[in-house]
mmCIF file with all atom_site columns, C-alpha atoms in Angstrom:
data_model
loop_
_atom_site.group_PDB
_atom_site.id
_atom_site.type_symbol
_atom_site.label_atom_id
_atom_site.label_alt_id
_atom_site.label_comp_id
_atom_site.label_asym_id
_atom_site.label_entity_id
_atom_site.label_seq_id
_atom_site.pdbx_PDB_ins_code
_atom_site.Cartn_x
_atom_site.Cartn_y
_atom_site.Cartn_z
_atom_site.occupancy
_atom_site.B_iso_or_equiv
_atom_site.pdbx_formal_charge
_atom_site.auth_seq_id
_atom_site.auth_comp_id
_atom_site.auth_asym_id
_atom_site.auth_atom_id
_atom_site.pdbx_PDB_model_num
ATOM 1   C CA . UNK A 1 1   ? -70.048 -94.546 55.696 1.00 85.00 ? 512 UNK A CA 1
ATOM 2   C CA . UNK A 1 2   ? -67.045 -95.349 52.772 1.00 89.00 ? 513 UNK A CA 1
ATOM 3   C CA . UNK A 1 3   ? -69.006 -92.418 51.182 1.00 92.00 ? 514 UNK A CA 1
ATOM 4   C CA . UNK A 1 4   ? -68.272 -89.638 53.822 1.00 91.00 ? 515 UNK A CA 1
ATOM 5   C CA . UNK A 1 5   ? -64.692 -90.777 53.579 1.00 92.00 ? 516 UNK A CA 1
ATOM 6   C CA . UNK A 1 6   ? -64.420 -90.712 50.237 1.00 93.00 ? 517 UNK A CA 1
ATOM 7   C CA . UNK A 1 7   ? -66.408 -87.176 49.913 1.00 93.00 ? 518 UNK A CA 1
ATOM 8   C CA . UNK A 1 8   ? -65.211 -85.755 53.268 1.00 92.00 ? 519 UNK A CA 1
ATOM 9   C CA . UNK A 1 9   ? -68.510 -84.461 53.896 1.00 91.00 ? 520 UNK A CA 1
ATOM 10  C CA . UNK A 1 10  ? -70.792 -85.528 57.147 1.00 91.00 ? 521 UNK A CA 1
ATOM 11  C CA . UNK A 1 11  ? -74.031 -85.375 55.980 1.00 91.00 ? 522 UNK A CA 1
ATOM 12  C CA . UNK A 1 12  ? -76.313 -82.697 58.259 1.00 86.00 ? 523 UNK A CA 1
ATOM 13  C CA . UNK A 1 13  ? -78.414 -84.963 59.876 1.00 86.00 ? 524 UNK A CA 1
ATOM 14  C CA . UNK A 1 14  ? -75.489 -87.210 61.307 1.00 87.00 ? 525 UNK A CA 1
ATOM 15  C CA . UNK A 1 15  ? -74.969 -83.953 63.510 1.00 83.00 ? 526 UNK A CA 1
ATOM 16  C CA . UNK A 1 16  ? -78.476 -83.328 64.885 1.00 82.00 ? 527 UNK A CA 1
ATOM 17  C CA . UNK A 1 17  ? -79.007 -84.041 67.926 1.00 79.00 ? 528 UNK A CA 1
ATOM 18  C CA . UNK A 1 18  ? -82.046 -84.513 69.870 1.00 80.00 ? 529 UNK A CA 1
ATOM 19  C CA . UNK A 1 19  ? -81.907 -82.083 72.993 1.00 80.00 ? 530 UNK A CA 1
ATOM 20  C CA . UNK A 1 20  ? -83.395 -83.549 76.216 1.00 84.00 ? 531 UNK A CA 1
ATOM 21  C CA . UNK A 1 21  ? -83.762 -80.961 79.429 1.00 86.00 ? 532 UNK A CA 1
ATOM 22  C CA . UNK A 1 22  ? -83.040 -82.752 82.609 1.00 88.00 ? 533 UNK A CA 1
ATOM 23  C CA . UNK A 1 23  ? -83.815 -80.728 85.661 1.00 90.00 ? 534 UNK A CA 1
ATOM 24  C CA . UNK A 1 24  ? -81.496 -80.376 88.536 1.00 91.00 ? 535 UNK A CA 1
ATOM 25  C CA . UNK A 1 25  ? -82.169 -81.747 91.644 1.00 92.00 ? 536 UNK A CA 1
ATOM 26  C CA . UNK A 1 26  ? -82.657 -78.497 94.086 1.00 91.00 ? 537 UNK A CA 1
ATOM 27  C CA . UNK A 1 27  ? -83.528 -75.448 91.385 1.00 90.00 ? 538 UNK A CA 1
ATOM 28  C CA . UNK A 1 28  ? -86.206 -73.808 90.281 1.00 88.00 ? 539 UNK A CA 1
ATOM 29  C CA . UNK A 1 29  ? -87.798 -75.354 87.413 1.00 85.00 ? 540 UNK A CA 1
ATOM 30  C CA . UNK A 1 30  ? -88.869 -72.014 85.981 1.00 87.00 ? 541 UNK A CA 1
ATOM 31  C CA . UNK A 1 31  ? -85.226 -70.893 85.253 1.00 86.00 ? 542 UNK A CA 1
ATOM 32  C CA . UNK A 1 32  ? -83.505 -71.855 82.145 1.00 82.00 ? 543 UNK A CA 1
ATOM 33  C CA . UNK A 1 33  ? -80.412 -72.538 84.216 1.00 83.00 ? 544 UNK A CA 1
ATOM 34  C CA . UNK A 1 34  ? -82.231 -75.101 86.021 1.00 87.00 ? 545 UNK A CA 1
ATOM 35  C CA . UNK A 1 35  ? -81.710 -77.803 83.188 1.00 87.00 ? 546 UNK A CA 1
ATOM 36  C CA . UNK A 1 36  ? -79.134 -79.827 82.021 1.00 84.00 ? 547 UNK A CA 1
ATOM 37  C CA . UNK A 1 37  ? -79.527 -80.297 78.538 1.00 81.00 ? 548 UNK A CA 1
ATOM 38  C CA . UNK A 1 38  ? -78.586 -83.940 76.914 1.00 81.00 ? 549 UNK A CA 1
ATOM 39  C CA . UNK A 1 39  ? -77.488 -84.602 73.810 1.00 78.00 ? 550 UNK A CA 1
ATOM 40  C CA . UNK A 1 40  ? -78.792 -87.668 71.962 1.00 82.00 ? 551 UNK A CA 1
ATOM 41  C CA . UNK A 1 41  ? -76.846 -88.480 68.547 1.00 83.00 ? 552 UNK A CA 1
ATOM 42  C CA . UNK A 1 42  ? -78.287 -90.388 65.880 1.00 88.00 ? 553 UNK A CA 1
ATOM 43  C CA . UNK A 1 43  ? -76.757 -93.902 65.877 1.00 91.00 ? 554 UNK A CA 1
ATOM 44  C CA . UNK A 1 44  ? -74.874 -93.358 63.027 1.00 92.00 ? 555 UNK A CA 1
ATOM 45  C CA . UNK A 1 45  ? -72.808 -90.689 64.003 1.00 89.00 ? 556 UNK A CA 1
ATOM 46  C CA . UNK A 1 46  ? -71.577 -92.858 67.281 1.00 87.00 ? 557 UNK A CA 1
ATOM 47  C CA . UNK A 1 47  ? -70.334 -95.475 64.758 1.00 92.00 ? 558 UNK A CA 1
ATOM 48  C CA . UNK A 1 48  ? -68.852 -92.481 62.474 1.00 92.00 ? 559 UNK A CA 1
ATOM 49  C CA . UNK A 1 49  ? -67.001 -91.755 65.063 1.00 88.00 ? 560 UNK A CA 1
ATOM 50  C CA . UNK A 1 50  ? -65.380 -94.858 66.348 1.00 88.00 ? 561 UNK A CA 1
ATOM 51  C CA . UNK A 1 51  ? -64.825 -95.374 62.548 1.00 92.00 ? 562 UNK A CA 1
ATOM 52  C CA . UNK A 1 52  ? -62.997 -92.160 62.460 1.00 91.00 ? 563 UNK A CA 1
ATOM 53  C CA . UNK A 1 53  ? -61.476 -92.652 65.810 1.00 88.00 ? 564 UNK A CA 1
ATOM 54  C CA . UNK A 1 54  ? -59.879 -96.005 64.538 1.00 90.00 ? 565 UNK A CA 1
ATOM 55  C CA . UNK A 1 55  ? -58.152 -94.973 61.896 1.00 93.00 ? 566 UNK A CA 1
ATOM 56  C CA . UNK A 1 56  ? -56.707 -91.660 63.300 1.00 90.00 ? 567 UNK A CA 1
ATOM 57  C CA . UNK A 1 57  ? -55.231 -93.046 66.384 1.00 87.00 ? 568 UNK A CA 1
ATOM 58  C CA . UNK A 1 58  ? -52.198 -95.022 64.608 1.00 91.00 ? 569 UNK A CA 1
ATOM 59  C CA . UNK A 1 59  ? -51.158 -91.381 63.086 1.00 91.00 ? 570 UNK A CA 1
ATOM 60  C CA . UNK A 1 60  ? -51.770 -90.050 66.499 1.00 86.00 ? 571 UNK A CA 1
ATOM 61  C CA . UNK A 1 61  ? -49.452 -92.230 68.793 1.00 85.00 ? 572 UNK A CA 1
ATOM 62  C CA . UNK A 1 62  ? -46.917 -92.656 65.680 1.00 91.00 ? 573 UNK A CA 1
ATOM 63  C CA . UNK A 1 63  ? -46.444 -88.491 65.903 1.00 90.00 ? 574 UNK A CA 1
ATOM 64  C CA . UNK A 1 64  ? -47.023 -88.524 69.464 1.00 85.00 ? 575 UNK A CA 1
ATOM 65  C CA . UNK A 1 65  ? -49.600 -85.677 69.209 1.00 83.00 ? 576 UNK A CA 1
ATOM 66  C CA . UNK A 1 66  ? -50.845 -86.748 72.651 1.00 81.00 ? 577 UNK A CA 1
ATOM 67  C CA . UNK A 1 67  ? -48.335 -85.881 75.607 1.00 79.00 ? 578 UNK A CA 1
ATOM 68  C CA . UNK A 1 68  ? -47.506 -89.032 77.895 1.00 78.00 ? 579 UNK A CA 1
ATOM 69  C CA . UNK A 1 69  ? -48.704 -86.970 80.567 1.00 77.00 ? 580 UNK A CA 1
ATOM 70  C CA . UNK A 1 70  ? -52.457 -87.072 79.072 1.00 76.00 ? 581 UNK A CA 1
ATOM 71  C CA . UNK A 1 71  ? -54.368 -90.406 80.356 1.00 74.00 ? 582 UNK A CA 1
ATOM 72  C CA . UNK A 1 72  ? -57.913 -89.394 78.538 1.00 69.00 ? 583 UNK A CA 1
ATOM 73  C CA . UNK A 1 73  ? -58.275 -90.642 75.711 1.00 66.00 ? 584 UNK A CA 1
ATOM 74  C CA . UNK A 1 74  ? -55.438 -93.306 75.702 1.00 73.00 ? 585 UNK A CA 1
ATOM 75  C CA . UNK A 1 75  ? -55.506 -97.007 75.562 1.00 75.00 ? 586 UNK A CA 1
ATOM 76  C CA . UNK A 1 76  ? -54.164 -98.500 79.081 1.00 77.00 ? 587 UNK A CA 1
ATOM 77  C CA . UNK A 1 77  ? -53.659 -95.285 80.903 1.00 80.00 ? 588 UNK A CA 1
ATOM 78  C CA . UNK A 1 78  ? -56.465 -94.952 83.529 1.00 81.00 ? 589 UNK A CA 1
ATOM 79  C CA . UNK A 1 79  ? -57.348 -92.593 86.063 1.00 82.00 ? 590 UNK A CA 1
ATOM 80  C CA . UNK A 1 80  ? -55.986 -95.356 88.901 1.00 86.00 ? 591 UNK A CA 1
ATOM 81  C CA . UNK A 1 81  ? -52.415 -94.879 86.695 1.00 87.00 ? 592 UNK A CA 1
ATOM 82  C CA . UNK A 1 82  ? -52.478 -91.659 87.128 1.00 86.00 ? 593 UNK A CA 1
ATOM 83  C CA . UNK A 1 83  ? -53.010 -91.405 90.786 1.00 89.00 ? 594 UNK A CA 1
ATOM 84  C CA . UNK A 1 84  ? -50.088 -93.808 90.993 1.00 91.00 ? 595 UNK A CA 1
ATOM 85  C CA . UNK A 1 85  ? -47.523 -91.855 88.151 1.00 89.00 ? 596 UNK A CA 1
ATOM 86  C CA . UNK A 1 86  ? -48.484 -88.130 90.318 1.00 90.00 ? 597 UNK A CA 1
ATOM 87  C CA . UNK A 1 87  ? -47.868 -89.831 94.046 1.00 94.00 ? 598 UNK A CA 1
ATOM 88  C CA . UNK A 1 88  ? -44.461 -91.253 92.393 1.00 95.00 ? 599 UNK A CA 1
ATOM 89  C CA . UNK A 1 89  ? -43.671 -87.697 91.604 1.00 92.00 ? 600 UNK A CA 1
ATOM 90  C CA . UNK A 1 90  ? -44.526 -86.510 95.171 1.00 93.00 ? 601 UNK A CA 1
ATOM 91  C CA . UNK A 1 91  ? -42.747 -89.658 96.819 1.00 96.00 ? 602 UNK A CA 1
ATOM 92  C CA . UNK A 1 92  ? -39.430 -88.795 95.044 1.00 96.00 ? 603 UNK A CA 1
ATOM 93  C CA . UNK A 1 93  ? -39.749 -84.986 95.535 1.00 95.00 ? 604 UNK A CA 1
ATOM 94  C CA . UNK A 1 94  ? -40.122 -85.688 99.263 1.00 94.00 ? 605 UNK A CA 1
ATOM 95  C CA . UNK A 1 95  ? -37.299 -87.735 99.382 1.00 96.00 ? 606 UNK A CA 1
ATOM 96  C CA . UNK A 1 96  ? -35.270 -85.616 97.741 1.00 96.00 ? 607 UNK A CA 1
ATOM 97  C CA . UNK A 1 97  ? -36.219 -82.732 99.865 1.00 95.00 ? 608 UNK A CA 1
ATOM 98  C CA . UNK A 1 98  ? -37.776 -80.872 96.992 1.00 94.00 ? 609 UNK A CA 1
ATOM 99  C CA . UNK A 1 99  ? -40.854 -78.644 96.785 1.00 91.00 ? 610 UNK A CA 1
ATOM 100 C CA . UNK A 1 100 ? -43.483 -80.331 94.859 1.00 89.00 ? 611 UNK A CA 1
ATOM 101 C CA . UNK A 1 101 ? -46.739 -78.540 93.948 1.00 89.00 ? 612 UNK A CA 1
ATOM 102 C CA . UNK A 1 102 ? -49.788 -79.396 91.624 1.00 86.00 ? 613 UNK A CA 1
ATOM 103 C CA . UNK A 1 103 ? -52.270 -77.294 89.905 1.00 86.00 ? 614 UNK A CA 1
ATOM 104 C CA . UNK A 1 104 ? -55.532 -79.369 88.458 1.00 80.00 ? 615 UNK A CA 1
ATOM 105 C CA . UNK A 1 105 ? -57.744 -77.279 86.281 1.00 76.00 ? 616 UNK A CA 1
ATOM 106 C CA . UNK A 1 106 ? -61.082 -78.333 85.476 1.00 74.00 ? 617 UNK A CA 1
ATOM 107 C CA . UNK A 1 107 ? -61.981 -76.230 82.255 1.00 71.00 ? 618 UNK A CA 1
ATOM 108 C CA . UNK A 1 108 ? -65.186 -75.903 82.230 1.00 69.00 ? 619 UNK A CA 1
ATOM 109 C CA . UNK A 1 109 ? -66.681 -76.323 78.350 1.00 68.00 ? 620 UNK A CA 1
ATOM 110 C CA . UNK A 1 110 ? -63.450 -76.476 77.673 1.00 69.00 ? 621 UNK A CA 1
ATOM 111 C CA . UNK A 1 111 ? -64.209 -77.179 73.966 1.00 65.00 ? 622 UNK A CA 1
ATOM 112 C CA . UNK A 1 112 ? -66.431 -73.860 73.093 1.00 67.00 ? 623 UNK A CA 1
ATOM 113 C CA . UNK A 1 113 ? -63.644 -71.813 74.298 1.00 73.00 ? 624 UNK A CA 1
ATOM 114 C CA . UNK A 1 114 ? -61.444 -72.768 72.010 1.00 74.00 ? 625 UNK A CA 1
ATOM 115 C CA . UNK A 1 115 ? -60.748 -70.510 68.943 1.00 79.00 ? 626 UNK A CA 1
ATOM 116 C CA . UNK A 1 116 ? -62.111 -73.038 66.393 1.00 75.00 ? 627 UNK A CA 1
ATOM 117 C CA . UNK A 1 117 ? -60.019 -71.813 63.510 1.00 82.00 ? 628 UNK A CA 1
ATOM 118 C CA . UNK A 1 118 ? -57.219 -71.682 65.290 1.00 84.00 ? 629 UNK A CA 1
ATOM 119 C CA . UNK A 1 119 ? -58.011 -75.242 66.296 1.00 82.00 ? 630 UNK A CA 1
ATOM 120 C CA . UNK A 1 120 ? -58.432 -76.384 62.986 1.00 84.00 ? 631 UNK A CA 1
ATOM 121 C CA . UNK A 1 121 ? -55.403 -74.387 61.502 1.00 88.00 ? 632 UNK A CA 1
ATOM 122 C CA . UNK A 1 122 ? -52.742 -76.370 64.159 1.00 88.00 ? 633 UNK A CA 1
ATOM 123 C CA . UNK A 1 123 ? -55.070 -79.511 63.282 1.00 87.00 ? 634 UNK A CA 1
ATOM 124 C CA . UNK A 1 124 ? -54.009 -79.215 59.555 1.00 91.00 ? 635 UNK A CA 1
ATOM 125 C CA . UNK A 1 125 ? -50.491 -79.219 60.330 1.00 91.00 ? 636 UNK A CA 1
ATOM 126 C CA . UNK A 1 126 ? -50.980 -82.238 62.205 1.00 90.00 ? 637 UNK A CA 1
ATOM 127 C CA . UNK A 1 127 ? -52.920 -84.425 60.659 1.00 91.00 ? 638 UNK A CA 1
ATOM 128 C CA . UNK A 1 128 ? -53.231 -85.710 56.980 1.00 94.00 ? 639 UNK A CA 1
ATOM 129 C CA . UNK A 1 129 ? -55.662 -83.160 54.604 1.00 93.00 ? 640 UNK A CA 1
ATOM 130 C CA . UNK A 1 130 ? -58.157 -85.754 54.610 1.00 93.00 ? 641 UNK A CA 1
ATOM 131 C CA . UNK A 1 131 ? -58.729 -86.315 58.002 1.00 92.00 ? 642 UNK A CA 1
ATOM 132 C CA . UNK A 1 132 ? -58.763 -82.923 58.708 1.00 91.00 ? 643 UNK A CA 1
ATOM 133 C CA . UNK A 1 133 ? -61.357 -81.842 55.942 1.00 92.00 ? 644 UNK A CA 1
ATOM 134 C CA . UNK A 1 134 ? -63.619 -84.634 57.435 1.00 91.00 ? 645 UNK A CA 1
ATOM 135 C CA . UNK A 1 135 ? -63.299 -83.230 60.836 1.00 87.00 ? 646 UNK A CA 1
ATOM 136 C CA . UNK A 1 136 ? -64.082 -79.864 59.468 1.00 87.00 ? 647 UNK A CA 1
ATOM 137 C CA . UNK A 1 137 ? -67.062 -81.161 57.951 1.00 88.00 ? 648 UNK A CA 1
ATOM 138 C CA . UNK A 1 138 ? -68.702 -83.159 61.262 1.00 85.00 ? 649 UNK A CA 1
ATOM 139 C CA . UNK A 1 139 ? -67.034 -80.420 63.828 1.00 78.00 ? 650 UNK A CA 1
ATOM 140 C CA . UNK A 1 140 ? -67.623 -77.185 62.077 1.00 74.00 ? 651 UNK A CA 1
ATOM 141 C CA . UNK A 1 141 ? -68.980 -77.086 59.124 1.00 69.00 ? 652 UNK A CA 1
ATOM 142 C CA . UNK A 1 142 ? -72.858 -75.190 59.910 1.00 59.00 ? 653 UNK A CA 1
ATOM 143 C CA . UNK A 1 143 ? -75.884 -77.338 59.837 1.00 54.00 ? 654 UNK A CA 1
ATOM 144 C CA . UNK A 1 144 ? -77.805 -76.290 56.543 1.00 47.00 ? 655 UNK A CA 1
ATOM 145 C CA . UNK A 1 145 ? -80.654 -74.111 56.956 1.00 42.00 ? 656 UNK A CA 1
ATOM 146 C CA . UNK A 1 146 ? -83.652 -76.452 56.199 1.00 37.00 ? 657 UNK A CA 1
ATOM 147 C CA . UNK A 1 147 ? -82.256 -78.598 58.834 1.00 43.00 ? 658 UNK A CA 1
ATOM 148 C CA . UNK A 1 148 ? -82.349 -75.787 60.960 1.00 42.00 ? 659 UNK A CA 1
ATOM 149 C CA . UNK A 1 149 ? -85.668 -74.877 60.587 1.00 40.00 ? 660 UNK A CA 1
ATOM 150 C CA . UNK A 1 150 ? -86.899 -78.532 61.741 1.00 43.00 ? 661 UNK A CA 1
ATOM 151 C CA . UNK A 1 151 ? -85.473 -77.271 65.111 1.00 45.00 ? 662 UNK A CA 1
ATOM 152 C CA . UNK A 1 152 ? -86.926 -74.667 67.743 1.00 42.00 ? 663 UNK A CA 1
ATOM 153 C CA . UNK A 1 153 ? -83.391 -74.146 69.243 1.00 43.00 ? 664 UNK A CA 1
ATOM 154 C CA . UNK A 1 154 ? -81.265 -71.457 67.858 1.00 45.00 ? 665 UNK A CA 1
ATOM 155 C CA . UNK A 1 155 ? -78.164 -73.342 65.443 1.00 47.00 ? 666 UNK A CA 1
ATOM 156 C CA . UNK A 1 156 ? -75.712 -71.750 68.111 1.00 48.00 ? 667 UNK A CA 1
ATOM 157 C CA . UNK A 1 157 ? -77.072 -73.697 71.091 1.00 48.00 ? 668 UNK A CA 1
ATOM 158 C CA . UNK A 1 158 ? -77.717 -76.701 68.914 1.00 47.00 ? 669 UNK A CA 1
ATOM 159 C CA . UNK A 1 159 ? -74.011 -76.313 67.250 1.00 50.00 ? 670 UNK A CA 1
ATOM 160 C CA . UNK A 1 160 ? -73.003 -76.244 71.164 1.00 49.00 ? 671 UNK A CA 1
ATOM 161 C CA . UNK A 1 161 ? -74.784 -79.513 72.409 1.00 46.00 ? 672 UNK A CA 1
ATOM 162 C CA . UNK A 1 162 ? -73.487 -81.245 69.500 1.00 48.00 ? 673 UNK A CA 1
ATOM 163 C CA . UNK A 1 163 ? -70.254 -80.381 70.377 1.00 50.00 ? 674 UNK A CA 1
ATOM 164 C CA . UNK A 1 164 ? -70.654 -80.942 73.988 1.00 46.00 ? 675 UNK A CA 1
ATOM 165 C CA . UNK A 1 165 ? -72.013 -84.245 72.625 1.00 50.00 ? 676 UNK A CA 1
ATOM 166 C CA . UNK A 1 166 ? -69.275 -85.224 70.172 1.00 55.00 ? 677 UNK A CA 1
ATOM 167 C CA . UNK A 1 167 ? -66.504 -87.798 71.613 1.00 56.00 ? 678 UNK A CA 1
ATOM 168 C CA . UNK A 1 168 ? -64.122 -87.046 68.726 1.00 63.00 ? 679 UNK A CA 1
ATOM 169 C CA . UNK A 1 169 ? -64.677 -82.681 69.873 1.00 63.00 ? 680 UNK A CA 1
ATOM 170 C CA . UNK A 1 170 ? -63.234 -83.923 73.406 1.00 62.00 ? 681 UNK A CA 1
ATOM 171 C CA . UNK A 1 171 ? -60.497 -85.986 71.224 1.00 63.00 ? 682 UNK A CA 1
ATOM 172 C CA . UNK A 1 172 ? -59.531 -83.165 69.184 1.00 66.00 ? 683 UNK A CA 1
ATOM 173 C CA . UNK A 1 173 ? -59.370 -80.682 72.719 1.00 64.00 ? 684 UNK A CA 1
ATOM 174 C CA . UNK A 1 174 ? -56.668 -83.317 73.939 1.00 64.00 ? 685 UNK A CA 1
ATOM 175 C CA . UNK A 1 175 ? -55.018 -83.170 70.702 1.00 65.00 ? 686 UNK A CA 1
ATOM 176 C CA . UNK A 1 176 ? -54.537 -78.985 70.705 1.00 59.00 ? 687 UNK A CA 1
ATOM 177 C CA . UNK A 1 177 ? -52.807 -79.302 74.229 1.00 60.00 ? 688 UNK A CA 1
#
């Protein structure tokens, strides 16, 4: 583990996931579309992660790279906070005779339609070199190709449900906001 933080390099098989297909309840089981793929991570990478996760959060909150507005993600802000910071809002519009409205998005994949370079460009102003180049590394960086071969699914989807998988990608997302 002191290793990859040294080298900033994730080694390939800390990003290989196994790939389960759970059906949906109510669809055909003879369409693709019908599953809901799971991503299982090795062990290791879960405790990379909180690893990583621990030490970037200090540099995080101390540049305030998350808005206050953003609960995910952040220590003692849950969803029940929330509810009670947006009716506030709405409670002091009303009084105030002021026209309050809301708009809640739901981005579906949210992550894989990010420009990824563009990601990790406004990353690297961000955070320091290091952490970045190890982020690179898990996030980005392409499996190798023997790894790839152990694998019937193409690298994209695999790339995809490791991402989908990844706690840090969905860390990073709230980060870019």
């Amino acid at each position: 583990m002191n290793a990859v933080f040294r080298l900033k390099y994730v080694p390939d098989y800390w990003k290989i996931a196994e790939v389960i297909m759970i059906p949906k309840p109510g669809k055909t089981p003879h369409e693709v579309t019908s599953y809901r793929p799971i991503s299982l991570l090795p062990v290791i990478s879960k405790l990379f992660e909180k690893l990583l996760l621990k030490r970037l959060k200090p540099i995080i909150e101390s540049k305030e790279l998350i808005p206050k507005h953003q609960f995910g993600f952040r220590e003692k802000h849950t969803t029940i906070e929330q509810v009670h910071r947006i009716t506030n809002v709405i409670e002091m519009a009303l009084e105030e005779k002021k026209i309050c409205s809301a708009v809640f998005l739901d981005v579906a994949q949210a992550f894989d339609k990010v420009w990824h370079k563009g990601l990790l460009s406004k990353l690297r102003t961000m955070l320091p070199v290091e952490y970045t180049q190890i982020l690179e590394s898990y996030l980005w960086d392409d499996i190798s190709e023997s790894s790839k071969m152990m694998h019937t699914l193409n690298s994209k989807r695999l790339k995809q449900e490791f991402l989908k998988e990844v706690f840090l990608s969905n860390f990073v997302f709230v980060i870019h906001q």
